[in-house]
Short mmCIF file of C-alpha atoms in Angstrom, two decimals:
data_model
loop_
_atom_site.label_atom_id
_atom_site.label_comp_id
_atom_site.label_asym_id
_atom_site.label_seq_id
_atom_site.Cartn_x
_atom_site.Cartn_y
_atom_site.Cartn_z
CA MET Q 27 -17.03 -114.54 210.73
CA THR Q 28 -15.23 -116.90 208.39
CA GLY Q 29 -12.77 -119.41 209.71
CA SER Q 30 -9.61 -117.65 208.48
CA GLY Q 31 -9.58 -114.99 211.15
CA ARG Q 32 -7.87 -112.68 208.66
CA GLY Q 33 -8.86 -109.15 207.71
CA GLY Q 34 -11.52 -110.01 205.17
CA SER Q 35 -13.56 -112.01 207.67
CA PHE Q 36 -14.27 -108.82 209.65
CA TYR Q 37 -16.72 -107.79 206.92
CA ASP Q 38 -18.77 -110.97 207.22
CA VAL Q 39 -20.32 -109.59 210.41
CA PRO Q 40 -23.68 -108.36 209.00
CA HIS Q 41 -23.86 -104.99 210.76
CA VAL Q 42 -20.21 -104.25 209.91
CA PHE Q 43 -20.78 -105.07 206.24
CA GLU Q 44 -23.85 -102.84 206.03
CA ARG Q 45 -22.30 -99.90 207.90
CA TYR Q 46 -19.11 -100.06 205.88
CA LEU Q 47 -20.79 -100.01 202.47
CA GLY Q 48 -23.14 -97.28 203.66
CA LEU Q 49 -20.20 -95.07 204.57
CA ARG Q 50 -18.05 -96.04 201.58
CA HIS Q 51 -20.73 -94.92 199.14
CA SER Q 52 -22.02 -91.86 201.00
CA GLY Q 53 -20.71 -89.22 198.60
CA VAL Q 54 -19.24 -86.10 200.20
CA SER Q 55 -19.43 -87.74 203.64
CA SER Q 56 -17.11 -90.52 202.47
CA PRO Q 57 -13.37 -89.80 202.71
CA ASN Q 58 -12.88 -92.51 200.09
CA TYR Q 59 -14.93 -90.50 197.60
CA VAL Q 60 -13.34 -87.10 198.27
CA MET Q 61 -9.74 -88.20 198.90
CA GLU Q 62 -8.70 -91.77 198.13
CA GLU Q 63 -10.66 -92.47 194.93
CA PRO Q 64 -9.64 -89.40 192.91
CA ALA Q 65 -5.96 -89.90 193.76
CA LEU Q 66 -6.18 -93.57 192.79
CA LEU Q 67 -7.93 -92.94 189.47
CA GLU Q 68 -5.47 -90.21 188.56
CA GLU Q 69 -2.54 -92.49 189.34
CA LEU Q 70 -3.98 -95.41 187.36
CA GLY Q 71 -4.31 -93.33 184.21
CA THR Q 72 -5.10 -95.25 181.02
CA VAL Q 73 -6.03 -98.88 181.64
CA ALA Q 74 -7.21 -99.84 178.15
CA GLY Q 75 -6.10 -103.36 177.22
CA LEU Q 76 -4.68 -104.19 180.65
CA ARG Q 77 -5.28 -107.37 182.65
CA VAL Q 78 -6.18 -106.11 186.12
CA LEU Q 79 -6.02 -107.86 189.49
CA ASP Q 80 -7.70 -106.21 192.49
CA LEU Q 81 -6.45 -107.56 195.85
CA GLY Q 82 -8.89 -107.13 198.72
CA CYS Q 83 -11.43 -105.84 196.22
CA GLY Q 84 -14.39 -105.46 198.61
CA ASP Q 85 -17.55 -104.91 196.62
CA ALA Q 86 -15.46 -104.43 193.45
CA ALA Q 87 -16.60 -100.84 193.05
CA ILE Q 88 -13.52 -100.04 190.97
CA GLY Q 89 -14.07 -103.06 188.71
CA GLN Q 90 -16.93 -101.60 186.72
CA VAL Q 91 -15.02 -98.31 186.34
CA LEU Q 92 -11.96 -100.07 184.95
CA LEU Q 93 -13.99 -102.30 182.63
CA ASN Q 94 -15.81 -99.25 181.30
CA ALA Q 95 -12.40 -97.66 180.73
CA GLY Q 96 -11.43 -100.56 178.49
CA CYS Q 97 -9.33 -102.87 180.62
CA ARG Q 98 -8.93 -106.29 179.03
CA SER Q 99 -9.94 -108.24 182.13
CA TYR Q 100 -10.73 -107.68 185.81
CA LEU Q 101 -10.32 -110.21 188.62
CA GLY Q 102 -11.07 -109.26 192.21
CA LEU Q 103 -9.99 -111.32 195.22
CA ASP Q 104 -11.40 -110.88 198.72
CA GLY Q 105 -11.42 -112.85 201.96
CA SER Q 106 -14.99 -111.88 202.87
CA ALA Q 107 -17.82 -114.06 201.57
CA ALA Q 108 -20.22 -111.11 201.84
CA MET Q 109 -17.93 -108.89 199.78
CA VAL Q 110 -17.43 -111.58 197.15
CA GLU Q 111 -21.19 -111.89 196.76
CA ALA Q 112 -21.61 -108.11 196.55
CA GLY Q 113 -18.76 -107.80 194.07
CA ASN Q 114 -20.10 -110.44 191.71
CA ALA Q 115 -23.54 -108.86 191.89
CA ALA Q 116 -22.05 -105.49 190.96
CA LEU Q 117 -20.17 -107.03 188.04
CA HIS Q 118 -23.12 -109.06 186.75
CA GLY Q 119 -23.32 -108.80 182.98
CA THR Q 120 -19.65 -107.87 182.59
CA SER Q 121 -16.55 -109.96 181.94
CA GLY Q 122 -15.25 -109.18 185.42
CA ARG Q 123 -15.47 -111.56 188.35
CA VAL Q 124 -14.63 -111.81 192.04
CA GLU Q 125 -13.26 -114.89 193.80
CA MET Q 126 -12.81 -115.63 197.49
CA ALA Q 127 -9.19 -115.74 198.62
CA ASP Q 128 -7.07 -114.24 201.38
CA ILE Q 129 -4.43 -111.78 200.23
CA GLU Q 130 -1.78 -113.63 202.22
CA ASP Q 131 -2.32 -116.77 200.11
CA PHE Q 132 -2.19 -115.09 196.70
CA SER Q 133 0.05 -116.37 193.94
CA ALA Q 134 -0.22 -116.55 190.16
CA PRO Q 135 1.98 -117.59 187.22
CA PRO Q 136 4.47 -115.11 185.72
CA SER Q 137 3.03 -112.42 183.43
CA SER Q 138 -0.56 -113.14 184.52
CA PHE Q 139 -1.41 -109.45 185.02
CA ASP Q 140 -0.38 -106.02 183.79
CA LEU Q 141 -1.80 -103.99 186.68
CA ILE Q 142 -2.43 -104.84 190.32
CA VAL Q 143 -4.67 -102.59 192.38
CA SER Q 144 -5.32 -102.82 196.11
CA ARG Q 145 -7.55 -100.36 197.91
CA LEU Q 146 -7.30 -100.10 201.70
CA ALA Q 147 -6.47 -103.76 202.23
CA PHE Q 148 -2.74 -104.13 202.94
CA HIS Q 149 -3.01 -102.72 206.48
CA TYR Q 150 -4.98 -105.89 207.33
CA VAL Q 151 -1.92 -108.00 206.42
CA ASN Q 152 0.64 -108.83 209.08
CA ASP Q 153 3.59 -109.21 206.69
CA ILE Q 154 3.17 -107.47 203.36
CA GLN Q 155 6.59 -108.30 201.92
CA PRO Q 156 5.61 -111.84 200.77
CA VAL Q 157 2.42 -110.40 199.28
CA LEU Q 158 4.36 -107.76 197.36
CA ALA Q 159 6.85 -110.39 196.22
CA ALA Q 160 3.96 -112.50 194.88
CA CYS Q 161 2.64 -109.42 193.08
CA HIS Q 162 6.02 -108.73 191.50
CA ALA Q 163 6.32 -112.36 190.38
CA CYS Q 164 3.00 -112.40 188.52
CA LEU Q 165 3.24 -109.05 186.76
CA SER Q 166 4.31 -108.71 183.16
CA PRO Q 167 7.57 -106.79 182.51
CA GLY Q 168 6.78 -103.11 183.03
CA GLY Q 169 3.63 -104.02 184.96
CA ARG Q 170 2.48 -101.80 187.80
CA ILE Q 171 1.11 -102.04 191.31
CA VAL Q 172 -0.94 -99.20 192.80
CA PHE Q 173 -2.22 -99.52 196.34
CA THR Q 174 -3.73 -97.42 199.08
CA VAL Q 175 -3.71 -97.97 202.85
CA VAL Q 176 -5.01 -96.11 205.86
CA HIS Q 177 -2.37 -93.46 206.55
CA PRO Q 178 0.15 -94.47 209.23
CA VAL Q 179 -0.67 -91.43 211.36
CA LEU Q 180 -4.10 -93.04 211.80
CA THR Q 181 -3.04 -96.64 212.27
CA SER Q 182 -0.55 -95.64 214.99
CA TYR Q 183 -3.19 -94.84 217.63
CA ASP Q 184 -6.93 -95.14 218.26
CA SER Q 185 -8.31 -92.41 220.51
CA GLY Q 186 -11.66 -94.16 220.74
CA THR Q 187 -13.48 -90.97 219.72
CA ARG Q 188 -16.44 -91.55 217.44
CA GLU Q 189 -17.43 -87.93 216.88
CA LYS Q 190 -16.30 -86.00 213.83
CA ARG Q 191 -12.66 -85.20 214.44
CA THR Q 192 -10.55 -82.21 213.44
CA SER Q 193 -7.27 -83.58 214.81
CA TRP Q 194 -5.62 -86.92 215.57
CA VAL Q 195 -3.26 -88.27 218.23
CA VAL Q 196 -0.10 -89.92 216.89
CA ASP Q 197 1.61 -92.27 219.34
CA ASP Q 198 4.04 -95.20 219.17
CA TYR Q 199 4.54 -94.28 215.55
CA PHE Q 200 7.83 -96.14 215.17
CA VAL Q 201 6.52 -99.28 216.88
CA ASP Q 202 5.13 -101.45 214.11
CA GLY Q 203 2.66 -104.28 214.60
CA PRO Q 204 -1.01 -104.99 215.29
CA ARG Q 205 -3.41 -102.35 216.57
CA ALA Q 206 -6.85 -103.47 217.74
CA ARG Q 207 -9.46 -100.75 217.37
CA SER Q 208 -13.20 -100.22 217.52
CA TRP Q 209 -14.51 -99.56 214.03
CA MET Q 210 -17.81 -99.93 212.19
CA GLY Q 211 -19.45 -101.36 215.29
CA GLY Q 212 -16.88 -104.11 215.73
CA THR Q 213 -13.27 -104.68 216.77
CA VAL Q 214 -10.76 -104.92 213.95
CA THR Q 215 -7.00 -105.41 213.80
CA TRP Q 216 -4.95 -103.13 211.58
CA PHE Q 217 -1.20 -103.63 211.23
CA HIS Q 218 0.68 -100.39 211.70
CA ARG Q 219 3.70 -99.56 209.54
CA THR Q 220 5.43 -96.27 208.91
CA VAL Q 221 5.54 -94.63 205.49
CA GLU Q 222 9.19 -95.66 205.35
CA ASP Q 223 8.24 -99.28 206.03
CA TYR Q 224 5.82 -99.35 203.09
CA VAL Q 225 8.35 -97.80 200.72
CA ALA Q 226 11.10 -100.17 201.85
CA ALA Q 227 8.88 -103.25 201.42
CA LEU Q 228 7.96 -102.17 197.90
CA MET Q 229 11.56 -101.62 196.89
CA ARG Q 230 12.89 -104.77 198.59
CA THR Q 231 10.55 -106.88 196.48
CA GLY Q 232 11.95 -105.53 193.23
CA PHE Q 233 9.63 -102.64 192.42
CA THR Q 234 10.77 -99.22 191.35
CA LEU Q 235 8.82 -96.63 193.34
CA THR Q 236 7.03 -94.36 190.87
CA SER Q 237 4.62 -92.44 193.09
CA LEU Q 238 3.85 -91.61 196.71
CA ARG Q 239 0.71 -89.62 197.48
CA GLU Q 240 -1.16 -88.64 200.61
CA CYS Q 241 -4.47 -88.23 198.81
CA ALA Q 242 -5.27 -84.60 199.57
CA PRO Q 243 -9.00 -83.82 199.32
CA ARG Q 244 -10.29 -82.87 195.88
CA GLU Q 245 -12.25 -79.63 196.10
CA ASP Q 246 -14.43 -80.48 193.09
CA ARG Q 247 -15.91 -83.47 194.96
CA PHE Q 248 -17.35 -81.52 197.91
CA ASN Q 249 -20.36 -79.96 196.18
CA GLY Q 250 -19.58 -76.60 197.75
CA ASP Q 251 -19.37 -77.94 201.34
CA VAL Q 252 -16.62 -75.57 202.47
CA ALA Q 253 -16.66 -76.70 206.11
CA GLU Q 254 -16.20 -80.37 205.21
CA LEU Q 255 -13.41 -79.50 202.77
CA ALA Q 256 -11.62 -77.54 205.49
CA ARG Q 257 -11.96 -80.47 207.91
CA ARG Q 258 -10.55 -82.96 205.42
CA ARG Q 259 -7.55 -80.71 204.78
CA ARG Q 260 -6.39 -81.00 208.40
CA VAL Q 261 -5.14 -84.58 208.63
CA PRO Q 262 -3.96 -87.16 206.04
CA LEU Q 263 -6.24 -90.19 205.99
CA PHE Q 264 -4.75 -92.27 203.17
CA LEU Q 265 -1.38 -93.19 201.71
CA LEU Q 266 -0.97 -94.23 198.08
CA LEU Q 267 2.09 -95.96 196.67
CA ALA Q 268 2.80 -97.06 193.12
CA GLY Q 269 5.60 -99.16 191.72
CA THR Q 270 6.70 -100.66 188.43
CA ARG Q 271 8.26 -104.03 187.72
CA THR Q 272 11.42 -103.14 185.85
CA GLY Q 273 12.82 -106.58 185.23
#
């Protein structure tokens, strides 16, 4: 692991890194592919001409998509050395790039970006309000932030079950804070917050809330796998929030 001890360093454990990317890009078997990604892309809409920052970018999978869609620039930041290497390899030959940095340390000059994206990274951050404040400060007037996190019904409790699940236990939902859990062959810390907490943090930092989604599964991404579609319709796995800087 890296010396920071923050969320990104979890992915520098070799077997975690390999297992995570294997699942993330496993098609119908990946909840990211059938739930989180389509909701995110729909929310982003047209990105042509925009300067994009991706916080906790991982392997920068979205970077190539946004560059192909005409965004003016793409910068990804991640706290994992392995992810930074993978992201730059994926963006080789494009104008996009990935740099190593922890989300908690992010800052940039005013009007540096028009769109900030963060996919499944903010639940690794203990206090997201300073991060959101830094995002607000560096966006151009009318700029947007769109981020996804693991849904709070999942971060509230870890049953320890590793089989395919059809239901989830929700416990200590209104008790925010760190939750250690076994995941991807390692032990990771996610910081639990309620849906209300996320909305309040966004609004307290000056954003106008423009969208809240729970990323329902997209039927057209299941290749006719009716049983898997039915399973994914049982429990929300992701929460998406979007906000606009209106000042």
